[in-house]
Tab-separated table of C-alpha atoms in Angstrom:
chain	number	residue	atom	x	y	z
A	1	UNK	CA	148.677	73.238	40.973
A	2	UNK	CA	150.862	72.401	37.985
A	3	UNK	CA	150.035	69.728	35.438
A	4	UNK	CA	153.362	68.018	36.095
A	5	UNK	CA	152.983	67.607	39.828
A	6	UNK	CA	149.244	67.070	39.931
A	7	UNK	CA	148.515	65.019	36.829
A	8	UNK	CA	151.734	63.071	36.644
A	9	UNK	CA	152.678	64.507	33.236
A	10	UNK	CA	155.817	62.656	32.184
A	11	UNK	CA	157.479	65.444	30.254
A	12	UNK	CA	161.010	66.103	31.376
A	13	UNK	CA	160.707	68.854	33.956
A	14	UNK	CA	164.451	68.824	34.411
A	15	UNK	CA	164.848	70.027	30.853
A	16	UNK	CA	162.505	72.872	31.728
A	17	UNK	CA	164.527	73.662	34.845
A	18	UNK	CA	167.720	73.500	32.806
A	19	UNK	CA	166.372	76.077	30.366
A	20	UNK	CA	165.308	78.362	33.207
A	21	UNK	CA	168.638	78.161	35.022
A	22	UNK	CA	170.514	78.717	31.765
A	23	UNK	CA	168.466	81.887	31.344
A	24	UNK	CA	169.520	83.027	34.816
A	25	UNK	CA	173.197	82.297	34.122
A	26	UNK	CA	173.299	83.881	30.662
A	27	UNK	CA	170.910	86.696	31.478
A	28	UNK	CA	169.242	86.013	28.121
A	29	UNK	CA	165.480	86.007	27.691
A	30	UNK	CA	163.644	82.680	27.291
A	31	UNK	CA	159.924	82.394	26.862
A	32	UNK	CA	157.902	80.198	29.198
A	33	UNK	CA	154.130	79.968	29.199
A	34	UNK	CA	152.086	80.135	32.401
A	35	UNK	CA	151.945	76.344	32.810
A	36	UNK	CA	155.699	76.073	32.403
A	37	UNK	CA	156.307	78.798	34.953
A	38	UNK	CA	153.953	76.996	37.311
A	39	UNK	CA	155.947	73.767	36.898
A	40	UNK	CA	159.226	75.597	37.460
A	41	UNK	CA	157.936	77.323	40.588
A	42	UNK	CA	156.463	74.099	41.961
A	43	UNK	CA	159.758	72.303	41.378
A	44	UNK	CA	161.618	74.829	43.507
A	45	UNK	CA	158.874	74.925	46.140
A	46	UNK	CA	159.053	71.142	46.461
A	47	UNK	CA	162.825	71.436	46.870
A	48	UNK	CA	162.258	74.173	49.466
A	49	UNK	CA	164.429	76.477	47.338
A	50	UNK	CA	162.568	79.702	48.021
A	51	UNK	CA	165.225	81.921	46.438
A	52	UNK	CA	164.900	80.363	42.987
A	53	UNK	CA	161.141	80.000	43.345
A	54	UNK	CA	160.996	83.744	43.960
A	55	UNK	CA	163.143	84.444	40.867
A	56	UNK	CA	160.813	82.333	38.747
A	57	UNK	CA	157.797	84.129	40.205
A	58	UNK	CA	159.278	87.555	39.486
A	59	UNK	CA	160.023	86.539	35.889
A	60	UNK	CA	156.495	85.187	35.479
A	61	UNK	CA	154.861	88.324	36.889
A	62	UNK	CA	156.772	90.497	34.402
A	63	UNK	CA	155.318	88.479	31.538
A	64	UNK	CA	151.921	87.639	33.038
A	65	UNK	CA	151.044	90.453	35.454
A	66	UNK	CA	147.892	89.840	37.428
A	67	UNK	CA	147.863	86.086	36.822
A	68	UNK	CA	146.213	84.612	39.919
A	69	UNK	CA	148.072	81.289	39.732
A	70	UNK	CA	151.461	83.019	39.779
A	71	UNK	CA	150.343	85.427	42.494
A	72	UNK	CA	149.283	82.458	44.620
A	73	UNK	CA	152.800	81.074	44.331
A	74	UNK	CA	154.152	84.451	45.373
A	75	UNK	CA	151.937	84.383	48.469
A	76	UNK	CA	153.184	80.884	49.305
A	77	UNK	CA	156.826	81.981	49.075
A	78	UNK	CA	156.144	85.026	51.229
A	79	UNK	CA	154.388	82.854	53.788
A	80	UNK	CA	157.298	80.389	53.852
A	81	UNK	CA	159.642	83.295	54.512
A	82	UNK	CA	157.419	84.503	57.380
A	83	UNK	CA	156.437	87.632	55.442
A	84	UNK	CA	152.842	86.959	56.360
A	85	UNK	CA	151.476	90.485	56.101
A	86	UNK	CA	152.848	90.873	52.573
A	87	UNK	CA	151.448	87.457	51.700
A	88	UNK	CA	148.006	88.513	52.941
A	89	UNK	CA	148.175	91.662	50.780
A	90	UNK	CA	148.871	89.532	47.713
A	91	UNK	CA	146.025	87.187	48.626
A	92	UNK	CA	143.662	90.130	49.058
A	93	UNK	CA	144.661	91.306	45.574
A	94	UNK	CA	143.868	87.857	44.169
A	95	UNK	CA	140.483	87.722	45.895
A	96	UNK	CA	139.572	91.164	44.553
A	97	UNK	CA	140.324	89.923	41.042
A	98	UNK	CA	138.819	86.465	41.548
A	99	UNK	CA	136.340	86.322	44.471
A	100	UNK	CA	135.797	82.592	43.940
A	101	UNK	CA	139.457	81.648	44.292
A	102	UNK	CA	139.287	79.036	47.043
A	103	UNK	CA	143.077	78.558	47.107
A	104	UNK	CA	143.549	82.186	48.114
A	105	UNK	CA	141.137	81.762	51.018
A	106	UNK	CA	142.833	78.511	52.061
A	107	UNK	CA	146.295	80.074	52.113
A	108	UNK	CA	144.893	83.048	54.039
A	109	UNK	CA	143.463	80.576	56.541
A	110	UNK	CA	146.839	78.845	56.808
A	111	UNK	CA	148.542	82.150	57.575
A	112	UNK	CA	145.992	83.131	60.203
A	113	UNK	CA	146.340	79.670	61.737
A	114	UNK	CA	150.126	80.102	61.975
A	115	UNK	CA	149.523	83.448	63.658
A	116	UNK	CA	147.101	81.747	66.093
A	117	UNK	CA	144.301	83.989	64.857
A	118	UNK	CA	141.977	81.025	64.846
A	119	UNK	CA	138.688	82.892	64.311
A	120	UNK	CA	140.096	84.598	61.212
A	121	UNK	CA	141.442	81.274	59.972
A	122	UNK	CA	137.996	79.708	60.349
A	123	UNK	CA	136.403	82.621	58.494
A	124	UNK	CA	138.847	82.274	55.594
A	125	UNK	CA	138.429	78.510	55.365
A	126	UNK	CA	134.643	78.833	55.347
A	127	UNK	CA	134.872	81.295	52.448
A	128	UNK	CA	136.899	78.679	50.568
A	129	UNK	CA	134.265	75.966	50.939
A	130	UNK	CA	131.765	76.837	48.150
A	131	UNK	CA	134.323	76.692	45.311
A	132	UNK	CA	136.734	74.090	46.656
A	133	UNK	CA	137.472	70.828	44.858
A	134	UNK	CA	138.410	69.218	48.192
A	135	UNK	CA	135.856	70.415	50.764
A	136	UNK	CA	136.749	67.501	53.063
A	137	UNK	CA	140.209	68.994	53.613
A	138	UNK	CA	138.736	72.403	54.378
A	139	UNK	CA	136.247	70.955	56.866
A	140	UNK	CA	139.176	69.219	58.531
A	141	UNK	CA	141.158	72.477	58.687
A	142	UNK	CA	138.175	74.260	60.211
A	143	UNK	CA	137.800	71.480	62.773
A	144	UNK	CA	141.436	71.802	63.849
A	145	UNK	CA	141.020	75.554	64.307
A	146	UNK	CA	137.983	74.951	66.521
A	147	UNK	CA	140.030	72.444	68.525
A	148	UNK	CA	142.661	75.137	69.029
A	149	UNK	CA	139.854	77.272	70.481
A	150	UNK	CA	138.747	74.339	72.697
A	151	UNK	CA	135.426	74.415	70.867
A	152	UNK	CA	135.049	70.685	70.408
A	153	UNK	CA	131.345	70.860	69.578
A	154	UNK	CA	132.014	72.756	66.348
A	155	UNK	CA	135.183	70.745	65.718
A	156	UNK	CA	133.111	67.570	65.904
A	157	UNK	CA	130.584	68.968	63.415
A	158	UNK	CA	133.255	69.679	60.806
A	159	UNK	CA	135.094	66.386	61.313
A	160	UNK	CA	131.775	64.638	60.722
A	161	UNK	CA	131.157	66.742	57.601
A	162	UNK	CA	134.583	65.752	56.297
A	163	UNK	CA	133.923	62.092	57.068
A	164	UNK	CA	130.645	62.218	55.147
A	165	UNK	CA	132.673	63.184	52.077
A	166	UNK	CA	135.450	60.603	52.607
A	167	UNK	CA	133.883	57.861	54.761
A	168	UNK	CA	136.927	55.618	54.368
A	169	UNK	CA	139.267	58.080	56.135
A	170	UNK	CA	140.217	56.391	59.422
A	171	UNK	CA	142.088	59.454	60.695
A	172	UNK	CA	138.877	61.477	60.568
A	173	UNK	CA	137.086	58.648	62.353
A	174	UNK	CA	139.507	58.861	65.267
A	175	UNK	CA	139.191	62.654	65.365
A	176	UNK	CA	135.411	62.276	65.681
A	177	UNK	CA	135.887	59.782	68.516
A	178	UNK	CA	138.377	62.099	70.226
A	179	UNK	CA	135.902	64.998	70.182
A	180	UNK	CA	133.158	62.851	71.669
A	181	UNK	CA	135.551	61.748	74.428
A	182	UNK	CA	136.570	65.313	75.246
A	183	UNK	CA	132.910	66.344	75.311
A	184	UNK	CA	132.132	63.312	77.522
A	185	UNK	CA	129.272	62.626	75.126
A	186	UNK	CA	129.558	58.859	74.899
A	187	UNK	CA	125.793	58.287	74.595
A	188	UNK	CA	125.632	60.577	71.554
A	189	UNK	CA	128.780	58.941	70.195
A	190	UNK	CA	127.192	55.499	70.410
A	191	UNK	CA	124.166	56.722	68.462
A	192	UNK	CA	126.379	58.369	65.835
A	193	UNK	CA	128.725	55.401	65.350
A	194	UNK	CA	125.781	53.010	65.063
A	195	UNK	CA	124.239	55.279	62.431
A	196	UNK	CA	127.560	55.457	60.593
A	197	UNK	CA	127.860	51.661	60.662
A	198	UNK	CA	124.386	51.288	59.165
A	199	UNK	CA	125.860	52.891	56.030
A	200	UNK	CA	129.429	51.571	56.376
A	201	UNK	CA	129.151	48.159	58.066
A	202	UNK	CA	132.647	47.037	57.047
A	203	UNK	CA	134.556	49.825	58.780
A	204	UNK	CA	136.763	48.101	61.341
A	205	UNK	CA	137.802	51.431	62.865
A	206	UNK	CA	134.146	52.440	63.330
A	207	UNK	CA	133.397	49.183	65.161
A	208	UNK	CA	136.551	49.704	67.218
A	209	UNK	CA	135.573	53.230	68.237
A	210	UNK	CA	132.022	52.105	68.977
A	211	UNK	CA	133.537	49.501	71.286
A	212	UNK	CA	135.578	52.203	73.002
A	213	UNK	CA	132.436	54.266	73.587
A	214	UNK	CA	130.583	51.302	75.079
A	215	UNK	CA	133.616	50.623	77.290
A	216	UNK	CA	133.648	54.263	78.420
A	217	UNK	CA	130.004	53.738	79.447
A	218	UNK	CA	131.000	50.570	81.360
A	219	UNK	CA	128.889	48.506	78.955
A	220	UNK	CA	131.647	45.963	78.476
A	221	UNK	CA	129.486	43.225	76.945
A	222	UNK	CA	128.494	45.464	74.045
A	223	UNK	CA	132.063	46.728	73.817
A	224	UNK	CA	133.288	43.151	73.342
A	225	UNK	CA	130.673	42.568	70.654
A	226	UNK	CA	131.844	45.670	68.778
A	227	UNK	CA	135.516	44.670	69.089
A	228	UNK	CA	134.625	41.214	67.735
A	229	UNK	CA	133.122	42.781	64.605
A	230	UNK	CA	136.215	44.933	64.224
A	231	UNK	CA	138.454	41.853	64.456
A	232	UNK	CA	136.233	39.918	62.047
A	233	UNK	CA	136.779	42.641	59.441
A	234	UNK	CA	140.467	43.213	60.212
A	235	UNK	CA	141.980	40.054	61.644
A	236	UNK	CA	145.319	41.631	62.602
A	237	UNK	CA	143.831	44.670	64.389
A	238	UNK	CA	146.020	44.469	67.510
A	239	UNK	CA	144.354	47.376	69.324
A	240	UNK	CA	140.954	45.707	68.995
A	241	UNK	CA	142.286	42.531	70.646
A	242	UNK	CA	143.919	44.612	73.367
A	243	UNK	CA	140.825	46.659	74.179
A	244	UNK	CA	138.678	43.534	74.047
A	245	UNK	CA	141.004	41.963	76.620
A	246	UNK	CA	140.600	45.028	78.849
A	247	UNK	CA	136.814	44.727	78.569
A	248	UNK	CA	136.934	41.014	79.427
A	249	UNK	CA	139.049	41.855	82.449
A	250	UNK	CA	136.481	44.411	83.588
A	251	UNK	CA	133.854	41.649	83.449
A	252	UNK	CA	136.088	39.443	85.652
A	253	UNK	CA	136.501	37.033	82.723
A	254	UNK	CA	140.173	36.680	83.517
A	255	UNK	CA	140.942	33.479	81.612
A	256	UNK	CA	139.362	34.895	78.435
A	257	UNK	CA	141.234	38.155	78.977
A	258	UNK	CA	144.563	36.319	79.239
A	259	UNK	CA	143.874	34.522	75.952
A	260	UNK	CA	142.951	37.801	74.284
A	261	UNK	CA	146.069	39.616	75.525
A	262	UNK	CA	148.108	36.756	74.082
A	263	UNK	CA	146.302	37.121	70.744
A	264	UNK	CA	147.295	40.791	70.744
A	265	UNK	CA	150.918	39.705	70.885
A	266	UNK	CA	150.542	37.769	67.623
A	267	UNK	CA	150.161	41.087	65.813
A	268	UNK	CA	152.382	43.469	67.763
A	269	UNK	CA	155.360	43.230	70.070
A	270	UNK	CA	154.293	42.739	73.696
A	271	UNK	CA	154.962	45.644	76.012
A	272	UNK	CA	155.333	45.821	79.768
A	273	UNK	CA	151.732	46.923	80.272
A	274	UNK	CA	150.262	43.934	78.403
A	275	UNK	CA	152.434	41.536	80.379
A	276	UNK	CA	151.425	43.316	83.594
A	277	UNK	CA	147.722	42.940	82.780
A	278	UNK	CA	148.181	39.211	82.236
A	279	UNK	CA	149.841	39.075	85.650
A	280	UNK	CA	146.921	40.978	87.133
A	281	UNK	CA	144.504	38.441	85.643
A	282	UNK	CA	146.458	35.572	87.187
A	283	UNK	CA	146.490	37.395	90.533
A	284	UNK	CA	142.718	37.805	90.411
A	285	UNK	CA	142.442	34.073	89.657
A	286	UNK	CA	144.587	33.359	92.721
A	287	UNK	CA	147.364	31.858	90.587
A	288	UNK	CA	150.081	33.808	92.357
A	289	UNK	CA	153.096	31.994	90.921
A	290	UNK	CA	152.146	32.900	87.343
A	291	UNK	CA	151.162	36.396	88.425
A	292	UNK	CA	154.586	36.991	89.978
A	293	UNK	CA	156.258	35.545	86.881
A	294	UNK	CA	154.484	38.065	84.643
A	295	UNK	CA	155.090	41.004	86.980
A	296	UNK	CA	158.803	40.161	87.004
A	297	UNK	CA	158.764	39.851	83.218
A	298	UNK	CA	157.112	43.273	82.960
A	299	UNK	CA	159.815	44.722	85.209
A	300	UNK	CA	162.543	43.224	83.019
A	301	UNK	CA	161.013	45.161	80.141
A	302	UNK	CA	160.595	48.322	82.227
A	303	UNK	CA	162.203	48.385	85.669
A	304	UNK	CA	160.566	51.758	86.382
A	305	UNK	CA	157.080	50.211	86.135
A	306	UNK	CA	155.855	51.198	89.596
A	307	UNK	CA	152.521	49.359	89.348
A	308	UNK	CA	154.352	46.060	88.889
A	309	UNK	CA	156.404	46.554	92.075
A	310	UNK	CA	153.249	47.399	94.018
A	311	UNK	CA	151.337	44.448	92.559
A	312	UNK	CA	154.121	42.071	93.593
A	313	UNK	CA	153.949	43.599	97.048
A	314	UNK	CA	150.208	42.954	97.284
A	315	UNK	CA	150.730	39.286	96.393
A	316	UNK	CA	153.361	38.857	99.093
A	317	UNK	CA	150.963	40.624	101.461
A	318	UNK	CA	148.202	38.155	100.574
A	319	UNK	CA	150.663	35.306	101.185
A	320	UNK	CA	151.541	36.741	104.607
A	321	UNK	CA	155.136	37.544	103.643
A	322	UNK	CA	154.940	41.123	104.875
A	323	UNK	CA	158.658	41.893	104.736
A	324	UNK	CA	158.841	40.927	101.041
A	325	UNK	CA	155.638	42.886	100.486
A	326	UNK	CA	157.149	45.997	102.053
A	327	UNK	CA	160.384	45.611	100.097
A	328	UNK	CA	158.512	45.624	96.774
A	329	UNK	CA	156.035	48.328	97.748
A	330	UNK	CA	158.866	50.645	98.779
A	331	UNK	CA	160.388	50.276	95.315
A	332	UNK	CA	157.072	51.254	93.762
A	333	UNK	CA	156.707	54.263	96.049
A	334	UNK	CA	160.275	55.360	95.310
A	335	UNK	CA	159.222	55.567	91.653
A	336	UNK	CA	155.937	57.374	92.341
A	337	UNK	CA	155.684	58.805	95.842
A	338	UNK	CA	152.595	60.891	95.079
A	339	UNK	CA	150.350	57.903	94.406
A	340	UNK	CA	147.786	57.711	97.214
A	341	UNK	CA	146.848	54.128	96.380
A	342	UNK	CA	150.457	52.968	96.823
A	343	UNK	CA	150.667	54.586	100.246
A	344	UNK	CA	147.402	52.943	101.265
A	345	UNK	CA	148.701	49.497	100.306
A	346	UNK	CA	151.891	49.945	102.308
A	347	UNK	CA	149.953	51.397	105.258
A	348	UNK	CA	147.812	48.249	105.366
A	349	UNK	CA	150.910	46.047	105.310
A	350	UNK	CA	152.616	48.100	108.038
A	351	UNK	CA	149.471	47.684	110.097
A	352	UNK	CA	149.440	43.904	109.653
A	353	UNK	CA	153.134	43.738	110.571
A	354	UNK	CA	152.461	45.762	113.737
A	355	UNK	CA	154.550	48.730	112.594
A	356	UNK	CA	152.034	51.204	113.976
A	357	UNK	CA	154.057	54.401	113.685
A	358	UNK	CA	154.883	53.688	110.039
A	359	UNK	CA	151.252	52.748	109.382
A	360	UNK	CA	150.109	56.078	110.854
A	361	UNK	CA	152.646	57.928	108.724
A	362	UNK	CA	151.487	56.129	105.569
A	363	UNK	CA	147.755	56.598	106.268
A	364	UNK	CA	148.446	60.295	106.932
A	365	UNK	CA	150.173	60.518	103.564
A	366	UNK	CA	147.078	59.087	101.884
A	367	UNK	CA	144.806	61.682	103.498
A	368	UNK	CA	147.052	64.446	102.160
A	369	UNK	CA	147.245	63.019	98.639
A	370	UNK	CA	143.559	62.048	98.468
A	371	UNK	CA	141.382	63.905	100.948
A	372	UNK	CA	138.291	62.021	99.749
A	373	UNK	CA	139.647	58.571	100.633
A	374	UNK	CA	137.331	57.823	103.549
A	375	UNK	CA	138.917	54.439	104.257
A	376	UNK	CA	142.270	56.093	104.895
A	377	UNK	CA	140.746	58.647	107.282
A	378	UNK	CA	138.908	55.903	109.171
A	379	UNK	CA	141.958	53.666	109.330
A	380	UNK	CA	144.131	56.546	110.504
A	381	UNK	CA	141.633	57.300	113.259
A	382	UNK	CA	141.593	53.612	114.231
A	383	UNK	CA	145.396	53.536	114.393
A	384	UNK	CA	145.426	56.437	116.835
A	385	UNK	CA	142.856	54.601	118.965
A	386	UNK	CA	144.979	51.445	118.883
A	387	UNK	CA	148.008	53.426	120.035
A	388	UNK	CA	145.985	55.076	122.815
A	389	UNK	CA	145.771	58.568	121.334
A	390	UNK	CA	142.029	59.200	121.616
A	391	UNK	CA	142.244	62.963	121.156
A	392	UNK	CA	144.175	62.555	117.920
A	393	UNK	CA	141.714	59.911	116.709
A	394	UNK	CA	138.793	62.308	117.158
A	395	UNK	CA	140.740	65.192	115.615
A	396	UNK	CA	141.418	63.123	112.478
A	397	UNK	CA	137.705	62.434	112.004
A	398	UNK	CA	136.867	66.119	112.411
A	399	UNK	CA	139.536	67.023	109.859
A	400	UNK	CA	138.032	64.475	107.494
A	401	UNK	CA	134.591	66.044	107.828
A	402	UNK	CA	135.972	69.418	106.766
A	403	UNK	CA	136.334	68.042	103.233
A	404	UNK	CA	133.826	65.161	103.447
A	405	UNK	CA	131.136	67.009	105.386
A	406	UNK	CA	128.258	64.808	104.202
A	407	UNK	CA	129.778	61.416	105.002
A	408	UNK	CA	127.360	59.694	107.355
A	409	UNK	CA	129.915	56.910	107.874
A	410	UNK	CA	132.554	59.284	109.225
A	411	UNK	CA	129.979	61.120	111.330
A	412	UNK	CA	128.942	57.777	112.857
A	413	UNK	CA	132.561	56.892	113.652
A	414	UNK	CA	133.075	60.309	115.232
A	415	UNK	CA	129.888	59.899	117.279
A	416	UNK	CA	131.063	56.504	118.605
A	417	UNK	CA	134.493	57.887	119.512
A	418	UNK	CA	133.003	60.886	121.349
A	419	UNK	CA	130.380	58.768	123.120
A	420	UNK	CA	132.849	56.113	124.274
A	421	UNK	CA	135.260	58.718	125.583
A	422	UNK	CA	132.658	60.653	127.550
A	423	UNK	CA	132.318	63.726	125.337
A	424	UNK	CA	128.555	63.744	125.824
A	425	UNK	CA	127.714	67.248	124.552
A	426	UNK	CA	129.838	66.840	121.430
A	427	UNK	CA	128.392	63.357	120.888
A	428	UNK	CA	124.831	64.725	121.066
A	429	UNK	CA	125.604	67.330	118.400
A	430	UNK	CA	127.274	64.693	116.230
A	431	UNK	CA	124.284	62.358	116.666
A	432	UNK	CA	121.915	65.035	115.345
A	433	UNK	CA	124.301	65.855	112.507
A	434	UNK	CA	124.415	62.204	111.452
A	435	UNK	CA	120.631	61.851	111.516
A	436	UNK	CA	120.217	64.985	109.411
A	437	UNK	CA	122.867	63.917	106.903
A	438	UNK	CA	121.639	60.386	106.160
A	439	UNK	CA	119.794	58.703	108.997
A	440	UNK	CA	119.716	55.263	107.360
A	441	UNK	CA	123.474	55.017	106.703
A	442	UNK	CA	124.282	56.685	110.023
A	443	UNK	CA	122.265	54.166	112.074
A	444	UNK	CA	123.507	51.276	109.910
A	445	UNK	CA	127.059	52.180	110.950
A	446	UNK	CA	126.055	51.970	114.624
A	447	UNK	CA	124.736	48.397	114.499
A	448	UNK	CA	128.058	47.036	115.796
A	449	UNK	CA	127.549	49.117	118.956
A	450	UNK	CA	124.235	47.859	120.424
A	451	UNK	CA	125.128	49.284	123.826
A	452	UNK	CA	125.079	52.773	122.301
A	453	UNK	CA	121.827	52.236	120.403
A	454	UNK	CA	120.221	50.910	123.596
A	455	UNK	CA	121.231	53.978	125.597
A	456	UNK	CA	117.839	55.535	126.509
A	457	UNK	CA	118.924	59.070	125.602
A	458	UNK	CA	120.327	57.990	122.233
A	459	UNK	CA	117.293	55.808	121.525
A	460	UNK	CA	114.896	58.674	122.358
A	461	UNK	CA	116.721	61.098	120.052
A	462	UNK	CA	116.682	58.590	117.200
A	463	UNK	CA	112.998	57.805	117.810
A	464	UNK	CA	112.119	61.496	117.902
A	465	UNK	CA	113.955	62.028	114.642
A	466	UNK	CA	112.716	58.822	112.973
A	467	UNK	CA	109.445	57.776	114.656
A	468	UNK	CA	109.228	54.445	112.806
A	469	UNK	CA	112.830	53.399	113.570
């Protein structure tokens, strides 16, 4: 790198450029030393003027053939012009002359990275490490190549190496956290961040990321403690307030969460999601008027916010205003008709309003979108029973068991339906299946049907299977 651009030398580079361009115009020879050529080339590279940079390089090579600094510039120009193979040849020439030239290895790595030859890029960057003045940058480059290979274990290692060299670099801190999240290694992350904080206790971003890891582990009390330290160090850290509010909400500390969301807004503009969460807190506190006010405010900020429409619908449902509930829920579903939870909410409201056909349709939609939603399968089966379609009710439960084959609850419901409708052989098979799957849960789900449990045949089978029952 030139003295002018790297060291801030105040000599007039424009005078140097003027002399060089005069030489080009007049076609008369001017002498420039290697440092001057380097400054000239860097000037044009910074201006993205590859044509003149190349002219300066060619002039320099005539006077200083084999100079590795000038050859490096040539490789850079070739790379910028997508002449990567020629650039690699020049870099190979440099490395043969100067095996310890870390810049040549770095540029080779950059080229291989552009070509998506990530293993070769990693190899080149690693060769640059021993002689590099900025190993933290090389470790970071290596980490990004490993990320491109979806090898987040090695990426994490190199991000951590880089962070050891520049512990104040917050960007590296977040890259480390990202790798731990992708690896789903929150326990290891907690250990690492605590160790890091032992050496760097005033890193607000480290406390923040530690809080995120505790939150990912559902340890919200410790998450809040970590966020508090982060805020203590950096009072205007909006994200720390926001995540702390989320953690408070997860602990059902809704009033504290509301206060914390409002503190967030002192340091950044409120968005629809923050306003929505405040509304959700008020809804959980049973303060429906304020909840509706915040949901409506969120929708003014973003009318396509489907969750807000659904949440308003659930409040109207709780208040017994089913028509208003349906009106709002439909708007939410129109915005996101593949959300199983939305369909379940509207199915419940249809059911309460006595709109059985629409309830069946909505429950059916849930079972398609989320085959593991046992409540929806059970409710759908119940709806068919209510409407007198016993065969369909039983069929639904059997369909459910195709994807939820080990659900003792569903098996118990199927057993009751078969027993009550006189399908004795099928009921006997289902009884044995339930006892084999999870006898305790199966029998627990039959306690509302004492007449079945007191049936001598059923009682004998259960006793034979569980002698102490």
